[in-house]
Short mmCIF file of N, CA and C in Angstrom, two decimals:
data_model
loop_
_atom_site.label_atom_id
_atom_site.label_comp_id
_atom_site.label_asym_id
_atom_site.label_seq_id
_atom_site.Cartn_x
_atom_site.Cartn_y
_atom_site.Cartn_z
N MET U 1 0.91 -1.04 0.15
CA MET U 1 0.09 -0.12 0.24
C MET U 1 0.58 1.00 0.34
N SER U 2 0.62 2.16 -0.58
CA SER U 2 1.50 3.30 -1.19
C SER U 2 0.64 4.84 -0.35
N LEU U 3 0.56 4.81 0.87
CA LEU U 3 -0.03 6.11 1.63
C LEU U 3 0.63 7.02 1.13
N ILE U 4 -0.09 8.64 1.44
CA ILE U 4 0.60 9.40 1.35
C ILE U 4 -0.04 10.56 2.30
N SER U 5 0.21 11.15 3.16
CA SER U 5 -0.61 12.75 3.59
C SER U 5 -0.77 13.51 2.14
N SER U 6 -2.06 14.17 2.52
CA SER U 6 -2.30 15.34 1.26
C SER U 6 -1.12 16.08 1.59
N LYS U 7 -0.71 16.47 2.83
CA LYS U 7 0.24 17.77 2.57
C LYS U 7 1.78 17.40 2.10
N ARG U 8 2.39 16.43 1.85
CA ARG U 8 3.00 15.79 0.69
C ARG U 8 2.66 16.32 -0.33
N VAL U 9 1.69 15.69 -0.89
CA VAL U 9 1.35 15.87 -2.56
C VAL U 9 1.24 17.20 -3.18
N THR U 10 0.87 18.76 -1.89
CA THR U 10 0.49 19.81 -2.36
C THR U 10 1.90 20.05 -2.83
N GLY U 11 1.64 20.80 -3.90
CA GLY U 11 3.54 21.63 -4.10
C GLY U 11 4.77 20.19 -4.98
N SER U 12 4.28 19.05 -5.05
CA SER U 12 4.87 18.35 -5.80
C SER U 12 4.30 19.17 -7.25
N ALA U 13 5.77 18.31 -8.33
CA ALA U 13 5.46 18.65 -9.58
C ALA U 13 4.14 18.19 -10.64
N VAL U 14 4.43 18.37 -11.88
CA VAL U 14 3.39 17.51 -12.70
C VAL U 14 3.96 18.16 -13.96
N TYR U 15 4.75 16.54 -14.63
CA TYR U 15 5.36 16.90 -15.98
C TYR U 15 4.02 15.83 -16.96
N ASN U 16 4.82 16.42 -18.06
CA ASN U 16 4.27 15.84 -18.94
C ASN U 16 5.15 14.79 -19.71
N HIS U 17 5.07 13.94 -20.64
CA HIS U 17 5.68 13.03 -20.70
C HIS U 17 7.07 12.76 -21.05
N ASP U 18 6.86 14.16 -21.65
CA ASP U 18 8.20 15.13 -23.09
C ASP U 18 9.25 15.65 -21.62
N GLY U 19 9.01 15.10 -20.40
CA GLY U 19 10.07 15.71 -19.48
C GLY U 19 9.46 17.43 -18.81
N GLU U 20 8.32 17.50 -20.05
CA GLU U 20 7.99 19.37 -19.21
C GLU U 20 7.45 19.77 -18.50
N LYS U 21 8.09 20.55 -17.43
CA LYS U 21 7.00 21.16 -16.15
C LYS U 21 6.11 21.67 -16.47
N LEU U 22 4.69 20.96 -16.04
CA LEU U 22 3.70 21.82 -16.56
C LEU U 22 3.25 23.11 -14.96
N GLY U 23 3.43 22.46 -14.28
CA GLY U 23 3.17 23.32 -12.82
C GLY U 23 3.21 22.62 -11.66
N SER U 24 2.46 23.22 -10.74
CA SER U 24 2.37 21.93 -9.39
C SER U 24 1.16 22.06 -8.82
N ILE U 25 0.78 20.85 -7.83
CA ILE U 25 -0.01 20.75 -7.14
C ILE U 25 -0.13 21.47 -6.21
N ASP U 26 -1.41 22.06 -5.93
CA ASP U 26 -1.75 23.28 -5.49
C ASP U 26 -2.62 22.76 -4.14
N ASP U 27 -3.32 22.11 -4.57
CA ASP U 27 -4.49 21.56 -3.43
C ASP U 27 -4.85 20.54 -4.08
N LEU U 28 -6.21 19.09 -3.01
CA LEU U 28 -6.87 18.10 -3.56
C LEU U 28 -8.06 18.04 -3.52
N VAL U 29 -8.67 17.99 -4.11
CA VAL U 29 -10.95 17.84 -4.04
C VAL U 29 -10.85 16.73 -4.10
N ILE U 30 -12.06 16.30 -2.63
CA ILE U 30 -11.48 14.99 -2.59
C ILE U 30 -13.56 14.87 -2.60
N ASP U 31 -14.50 14.07 -2.56
CA ASP U 31 -16.08 13.47 -3.07
C ASP U 31 -15.99 13.12 -1.25
N LYS U 32 -16.88 14.14 -0.27
CA LYS U 32 -16.96 13.23 0.50
C LYS U 32 -17.69 12.22 1.46
N LEU U 33 -18.66 11.60 0.00
CA LEU U 33 -19.37 10.99 0.45
C LEU U 33 -18.08 8.83 0.15
N SER U 34 -17.58 9.91 -0.95
CA SER U 34 -16.67 8.24 -1.07
C SER U 34 -15.64 8.49 -0.32
N GLY U 35 -14.76 9.55 -0.22
CA GLY U 35 -13.82 9.33 -0.03
C GLY U 35 -12.42 9.66 -0.79
N GLN U 36 -12.78 9.60 -1.65
CA GLN U 36 -11.66 9.56 -3.20
C GLN U 36 -11.92 10.84 -3.33
N VAL U 37 -10.26 11.20 -3.99
CA VAL U 37 -9.65 12.10 -4.24
C VAL U 37 -10.22 12.35 -5.86
N ARG U 38 -10.67 13.49 -5.93
CA ARG U 38 -11.32 13.42 -7.43
C ARG U 38 -10.42 14.39 -8.18
N PHE U 39 -10.10 15.22 -8.49
CA PHE U 39 -9.44 16.68 -9.05
C PHE U 39 -7.90 16.74 -7.94
N ALA U 40 -7.04 17.38 -8.72
CA ALA U 40 -5.99 17.89 -8.17
C ALA U 40 -6.06 18.70 -8.52
N VAL U 41 -5.75 20.20 -7.85
CA VAL U 41 -6.22 21.82 -8.31
C VAL U 41 -4.36 21.53 -8.71
N MET U 42 -4.38 22.46 -10.12
CA MET U 42 -2.70 22.81 -10.24
C MET U 42 -2.39 23.67 -10.20
N SER U 43 -1.54 25.08 -9.95
CA SER U 43 -1.04 26.06 -10.78
C SER U 43 -0.82 26.03 -11.12
N PHE U 44 -0.59 26.95 -12.44
CA PHE U 44 -0.37 26.91 -14.37
C PHE U 44 0.64 28.21 -14.44
N GLY U 45 1.69 28.88 -15.17
CA GLY U 45 1.65 29.82 -15.18
C GLY U 45 2.00 31.13 -13.99
N GLY U 46 2.24 32.30 -14.55
CA GLY U 46 2.47 33.38 -13.71
C GLY U 46 3.70 33.36 -13.11
N PHE U 47 3.65 34.18 -12.05
CA PHE U 47 4.65 34.49 -12.05
C PHE U 47 5.13 35.03 -10.13
N LEU U 48 5.74 34.13 -9.43
CA LEU U 48 5.44 34.51 -7.65
C LEU U 48 4.44 34.28 -7.30
N GLY U 49 3.11 33.21 -8.45
CA GLY U 49 1.61 33.35 -7.19
C GLY U 49 0.73 34.62 -8.10
N ILE U 50 1.80 35.69 -8.93
CA ILE U 50 0.76 36.57 -9.96
C ILE U 50 0.41 35.86 -10.84
N GLY U 51 -0.31 36.15 -11.55
CA GLY U 51 -1.32 35.94 -12.84
C GLY U 51 -1.35 34.26 -12.89
N GLU U 52 -1.37 33.80 -11.84
CA GLU U 52 -1.53 32.06 -11.94
C GLU U 52 -3.03 31.58 -12.17
N ASN U 53 -3.35 30.37 -12.58
CA ASN U 53 -4.41 30.02 -13.56
C ASN U 53 -4.25 28.95 -12.93
N TYR U 54 -5.33 28.23 -11.94
CA TYR U 54 -5.93 27.13 -11.63
C TYR U 54 -6.67 26.47 -12.19
N HIS U 55 -5.66 24.53 -12.04
CA HIS U 55 -6.20 23.81 -13.09
C HIS U 55 -6.73 22.65 -12.63
N GLN U 56 -8.48 22.45 -12.41
CA GLN U 56 -8.91 21.22 -11.60
C GLN U 56 -8.23 19.72 -13.18
N ILE U 57 -7.44 19.26 -12.21
CA ILE U 57 -7.16 17.97 -13.15
C ILE U 57 -7.70 16.70 -12.71
N PRO U 58 -8.55 15.80 -13.42
CA PRO U 58 -9.20 14.75 -12.48
C PRO U 58 -7.49 13.84 -11.75
N TRP U 59 -8.06 13.81 -10.87
CA TRP U 59 -6.81 12.69 -10.10
C TRP U 59 -6.71 11.26 -11.26
N ASP U 60 -7.52 10.83 -10.99
CA ASP U 60 -7.34 9.56 -12.56
C ASP U 60 -6.38 9.65 -13.52
N GLY U 61 -6.47 11.30 -14.04
CA GLY U 61 -5.06 11.50 -14.70
C GLY U 61 -3.57 11.44 -14.42
N LEU U 62 -3.15 11.96 -13.67
CA LEU U 62 -1.88 11.80 -13.06
C LEU U 62 -1.57 10.41 -12.45
N GLN U 63 -0.69 10.19 -12.61
CA GLN U 63 0.64 8.93 -12.15
C GLN U 63 1.60 9.45 -11.19
N TYR U 64 2.10 9.15 -10.34
CA TYR U 64 3.29 9.68 -9.49
C TYR U 64 4.79 8.67 -10.16
N ASP U 65 5.05 9.49 -10.32
CA ASP U 65 6.72 9.38 -11.13
C ASP U 65 7.78 9.01 -9.94
N LYS U 66 8.69 7.96 -9.40
CA LYS U 66 9.57 8.02 -8.29
C LYS U 66 10.74 9.11 -8.67
N SER U 67 11.26 8.72 -9.96
CA SER U 67 12.45 9.20 -10.81
C SER U 67 12.25 10.60 -11.30
N GLN U 68 11.00 11.25 -10.96
CA GLN U 68 11.22 12.82 -11.19
C GLN U 68 10.34 13.57 -9.25
N ASP U 69 10.58 12.24 -8.81
CA ASP U 69 9.58 12.66 -7.67
C ASP U 69 8.35 13.91 -7.63
N GLY U 70 7.75 13.05 -8.32
CA GLY U 70 6.30 14.25 -8.47
C GLY U 70 5.17 13.03 -10.11
N TYR U 71 4.42 13.87 -10.20
CA TYR U 71 3.31 13.18 -11.15
C TYR U 71 3.60 13.46 -12.81
N LEU U 72 2.88 12.62 -13.54
CA LEU U 72 3.30 12.54 -14.86
C LEU U 72 1.68 12.78 -15.26
N ILE U 73 1.78 13.16 -16.50
CA ILE U 73 0.30 13.71 -16.99
C ILE U 73 -0.29 13.15 -18.74
N ASN U 74 -1.14 12.87 -19.46
CA ASN U 74 -0.38 12.72 -20.80
C ASN U 74 -1.46 14.02 -21.15
N LEU U 75 -0.05 15.03 -21.33
CA LEU U 75 -1.18 16.00 -21.48
C LEU U 75 -0.57 17.75 -22.79
N SER U 76 -0.18 18.36 -23.06
CA SER U 76 0.44 18.73 -23.62
C SER U 76 0.36 19.87 -23.07
N ARG U 77 1.19 21.01 -23.59
CA ARG U 77 1.16 21.81 -22.21
C ARG U 77 0.32 23.31 -23.34
N ALA U 78 0.15 22.99 -24.38
CA ALA U 78 -1.35 23.32 -25.60
C ALA U 78 -2.54 22.43 -25.30
N ALA U 79 -2.48 21.81 -24.87
CA ALA U 79 -4.41 21.41 -24.22
C ALA U 79 -4.34 21.62 -22.51
N LEU U 80 -3.17 21.67 -21.58
CA LEU U 80 -3.33 22.56 -20.85
C LEU U 80 -4.26 23.94 -20.56
N GLU U 81 -2.76 24.48 -21.55
CA GLU U 81 -2.83 26.39 -22.01
C GLU U 81 -5.31 26.54 -22.29
N ALA U 82 -5.19 25.29 -23.16
CA ALA U 82 -6.84 25.36 -23.52
C ALA U 82 -7.47 24.88 -23.11
N ALA U 83 -7.30 24.18 -21.55
CA ALA U 83 -8.42 23.37 -20.50
C ALA U 83 -8.76 24.47 -19.63
N PRO U 84 -10.07 23.86 -18.80
CA PRO U 84 -11.04 25.18 -18.25
C PRO U 84 -9.16 25.46 -17.04
N ASN U 85 -10.28 27.03 -16.38
CA ASN U 85 -9.28 26.97 -15.09
C ASN U 85 -10.06 28.10 -15.13
N TYR U 86 -9.05 28.06 -13.88
CA TYR U 86 -10.74 29.11 -13.04
C TYR U 86 -9.03 30.10 -12.13
N ASP U 87 -9.55 30.99 -11.33
CA ASP U 87 -9.06 32.39 -10.70
C ASP U 87 -8.75 31.18 -8.95
N ARG U 88 -8.57 31.53 -8.06
CA ARG U 88 -7.75 31.16 -6.95
C ARG U 88 -9.48 30.92 -5.88
N ASP U 89 -10.12 32.34 -6.48
CA ASP U 89 -10.93 33.08 -5.36
C ASP U 89 -12.36 31.79 -6.04
N GLN U 90 -12.15 31.11 -7.11
CA GLN U 90 -13.30 30.31 -7.88
C GLN U 90 -12.74 29.30 -7.18
N ILE U 91 -11.75 28.93 -7.20
CA ILE U 91 -12.35 27.07 -6.87
C ILE U 91 -12.63 27.08 -5.31
N ASP U 92 -12.65 28.00 -4.94
CA ASP U 92 -12.69 27.54 -3.57
C ASP U 92 -14.82 27.62 -3.53
N SER U 93 -14.79 28.64 -4.30
CA SER U 93 -16.86 28.10 -3.72
C SER U 93 -17.52 27.68 -5.13
N PHE U 94 -16.00 26.93 -5.79
CA PHE U 94 -16.57 25.98 -7.59
C PHE U 94 -17.64 25.05 -7.28
N ASP U 95 -18.66 24.83 -8.40
CA ASP U 95 -19.89 23.92 -8.32
C ASP U 95 -19.23 22.72 -8.87
N TYR U 96 -18.59 21.74 -8.54
CA TYR U 96 -17.89 20.57 -8.50
C TYR U 96 -19.56 20.05 -9.13
N ALA U 97 -20.45 19.20 -8.92
CA ALA U 97 -21.92 19.42 -9.75
C ALA U 97 -21.86 19.31 -11.66
N GLY U 98 -21.82 20.66 -11.62
CA GLY U 98 -22.32 21.18 -12.40
C GLY U 98 -20.26 21.32 -13.19
N GLU U 99 -19.75 22.03 -13.01
CA GLU U 99 -18.48 21.89 -13.60
C GLU U 99 -18.14 21.15 -13.27
N GLY U 100 -17.87 20.21 -12.72
CA GLY U 100 -16.93 18.57 -12.88
C GLY U 100 -16.80 18.32 -13.60
N ARG U 101 -18.50 17.93 -14.33
CA ARG U 101 -18.66 16.89 -15.57
C ARG U 101 -18.29 17.82 -16.88
N THR U 102 -17.65 19.35 -16.90
CA THR U 102 -17.51 20.22 -18.11
C THR U 102 -16.18 19.85 -18.10
N ILE U 103 -15.48 19.43 -16.56
CA ILE U 103 -13.76 19.04 -16.52
C ILE U 103 -13.59 17.27 -17.26
N ASP U 104 -14.42 16.88 -16.60
CA ASP U 104 -14.22 15.82 -16.92
C ASP U 104 -14.51 15.35 -18.27
N ASP U 105 -15.45 15.72 -19.07
CA ASP U 105 -15.80 15.60 -19.80
C ASP U 105 -14.36 16.40 -21.33
N TYR U 106 -13.81 17.70 -20.81
CA TYR U 106 -12.64 18.07 -21.22
C TYR U 106 -11.70 16.79 -21.71
N TYR U 107 -10.74 16.60 -20.58
CA TYR U 107 -9.61 15.79 -20.05
C TYR U 107 -10.51 13.77 -21.14
N GLY U 108 -11.52 13.41 -20.73
CA GLY U 108 -11.77 12.53 -21.60
C GLY U 108 -11.39 12.07 -23.72
N LYS U 109 -11.76 14.05 -23.32
CA LYS U 109 -11.90 13.58 -25.31
C LYS U 109 -10.04 13.77 -25.35
N ILE U 110 -9.13 13.78 -24.74
CA ILE U 110 -7.62 14.04 -24.95
C ILE U 110 -7.24 12.34 -25.09
N ASP U 111 -7.13 12.20 -26.64
CA ASP U 111 -6.56 10.34 -26.66
C ASP U 111 -5.52 10.25 -25.72
N GLY U 112 -6.01 9.21 -25.09
CA GLY U 112 -4.75 8.66 -24.01
C GLY U 112 -4.04 9.10 -23.01
N PHE U 113 -5.73 10.32 -22.28
CA PHE U 113 -5.53 10.77 -21.40
C PHE U 113 -6.30 10.04 -20.42
N TYR U 114 -6.72 9.09 -20.15
CA TYR U 114 -7.09 8.32 -19.94
C TYR U 114 -6.99 6.46 -20.18
N SER U 115 -6.47 5.72 -18.94
CA SER U 115 -6.68 4.35 -19.33
C SER U 115 -7.49 3.44 -19.64
N PRO U 116 -8.12 3.19 -20.50
CA PRO U 116 -9.39 2.27 -20.80
C PRO U 116 -10.12 2.40 -20.02
N GLU U 117 -9.40 1.30 -18.69
CA GLU U 117 -10.50 0.80 -17.55
C GLU U 117 -10.66 2.28 -16.71
N GLN U 118 -10.43 3.95 -17.27
CA GLN U 118 -10.08 4.79 -16.57
C GLN U 118 -11.57 5.15 -16.76
N GLN U 119 -11.41 5.24 -18.20
CA GLN U 119 -12.27 5.60 -19.30
C GLN U 119 -13.46 5.47 -18.36
N SER U 120 -13.90 3.65 -18.89
CA SER U 120 -15.14 3.10 -18.45
C SER U 120 -15.77 3.31 -16.73
N ARG U 121 -14.74 3.70 -16.14
CA ARG U 121 -14.87 4.13 -14.68
C ARG U 121 -15.36 5.98 -15.30
N ARG U 122 -14.69 6.55 -15.60
CA ARG U 122 -15.25 7.75 -14.95
C ARG U 122 -16.57 7.92 -16.39
N ASN U 123 -17.08 7.30 -17.16
CA ASN U 123 -18.64 7.36 -17.91
C ASN U 123 -19.07 6.72 -17.02
N THR U 124 -18.64 6.42 -15.57
CA THR U 124 -20.50 5.71 -14.79
C THR U 124 -20.52 6.07 -13.87
N SER U 125 -19.23 7.74 -12.84
CA SER U 125 -19.07 8.40 -12.00
C SER U 125 -20.05 9.35 -11.96
N LYS U 126 -20.22 10.19 -10.93
CA LYS U 126 -20.92 11.41 -10.84
C LYS U 126 -20.07 11.67 -10.27
N VAL U 127 -19.90 13.41 -10.18
CA VAL U 127 -19.48 14.29 -9.40
C VAL U 127 -20.65 15.30 -8.98
N ASP U 128 -20.45 15.19 -7.90
CA ASP U 128 -21.78 15.90 -6.86
C ASP U 128 -21.46 16.18 -5.39
N SER U 129 -19.93 15.67 -4.64
CA SER U 129 -20.27 16.65 -3.41
C SER U 129 -18.17 16.00 -3.14
N ALA U 130 -18.02 17.56 -3.59
CA ALA U 130 -16.84 16.56 -4.21
C ALA U 130 -16.52 18.65 -3.26
N TYR U 131 -15.08 18.84 -1.88
CA TYR U 131 -14.51 19.37 -1.20
C TYR U 131 -12.76 19.60 -1.19
N ARG U 132 -12.58 20.43 -0.87
CA ARG U 132 -10.54 20.56 -1.33
C ARG U 132 -10.58 20.43 0.24
N SER U 133 -9.25 19.24 0.16
CA SER U 133 -8.96 19.01 0.89
C SER U 133 -8.36 19.63 3.02
N ASP U 134 -8.53 20.97 2.20
CA ASP U 134 -7.61 22.06 3.28
C ASP U 134 -9.50 22.46 4.17
N ALA U 135 -10.44 22.09 3.23
CA ALA U 135 -11.56 22.24 3.44
C ALA U 135 -12.51 21.75 4.70
N PRO U 136 -12.95 22.28 5.95
CA PRO U 136 -13.48 21.53 6.80
C PRO U 136 -14.92 21.00 6.35
N LEU U 137 -14.68 19.14 6.76
CA LEU U 137 -16.19 18.54 6.00
C LEU U 137 -16.95 18.59 6.96
N SER U 138 -18.03 18.88 7.14
CA SER U 138 -19.17 17.93 8.16
C SER U 138 -20.15 16.51 6.85
N MET U 139 -19.80 15.71 8.53
CA MET U 139 -20.14 14.50 7.75
C MET U 139 -22.19 14.73 7.38
N PRO U 140 -22.36 14.24 6.20
CA PRO U 140 -23.77 13.63 6.36
C PRO U 140 -24.50 13.15 6.87
N ARG U 141 -26.17 13.79 8.24
CA ARG U 141 -26.62 12.78 9.02
C ARG U 141 -27.22 12.05 8.27
N ASN U 142 -27.84 10.85 9.14
CA ASN U 142 -29.04 10.42 8.54
C ASN U 142 -30.10 10.61 9.01
#
């Protein structure tokens, strides 16, 4: 089993398969009902935090690479630049029920972004109750 604290994931670099650093993980978004990580919030562009865009990257599209001590994504810089992106303030009030599917749909159209197994899972999953890893969680009451 390979467990890791979310604090150790944030700040990790994200590379494409050409070895180009695309950005770093700023936060994780967790589905509060399933407990599964749904998205990595990746900062991209800007300089010293100014002008950065934030992308919600489906967690299934990232793979940890020990040799680079970071995550790999099957995505070109151009595809990332064209992806849905948000200001930092928008991330905190993001509507995952609506926008989460838009994000999944965008990345699902990129050939090879998901493995066939992930693509099948993605087609049957729904995003409706995701929260940031640093946001307080309230458990549903029965």
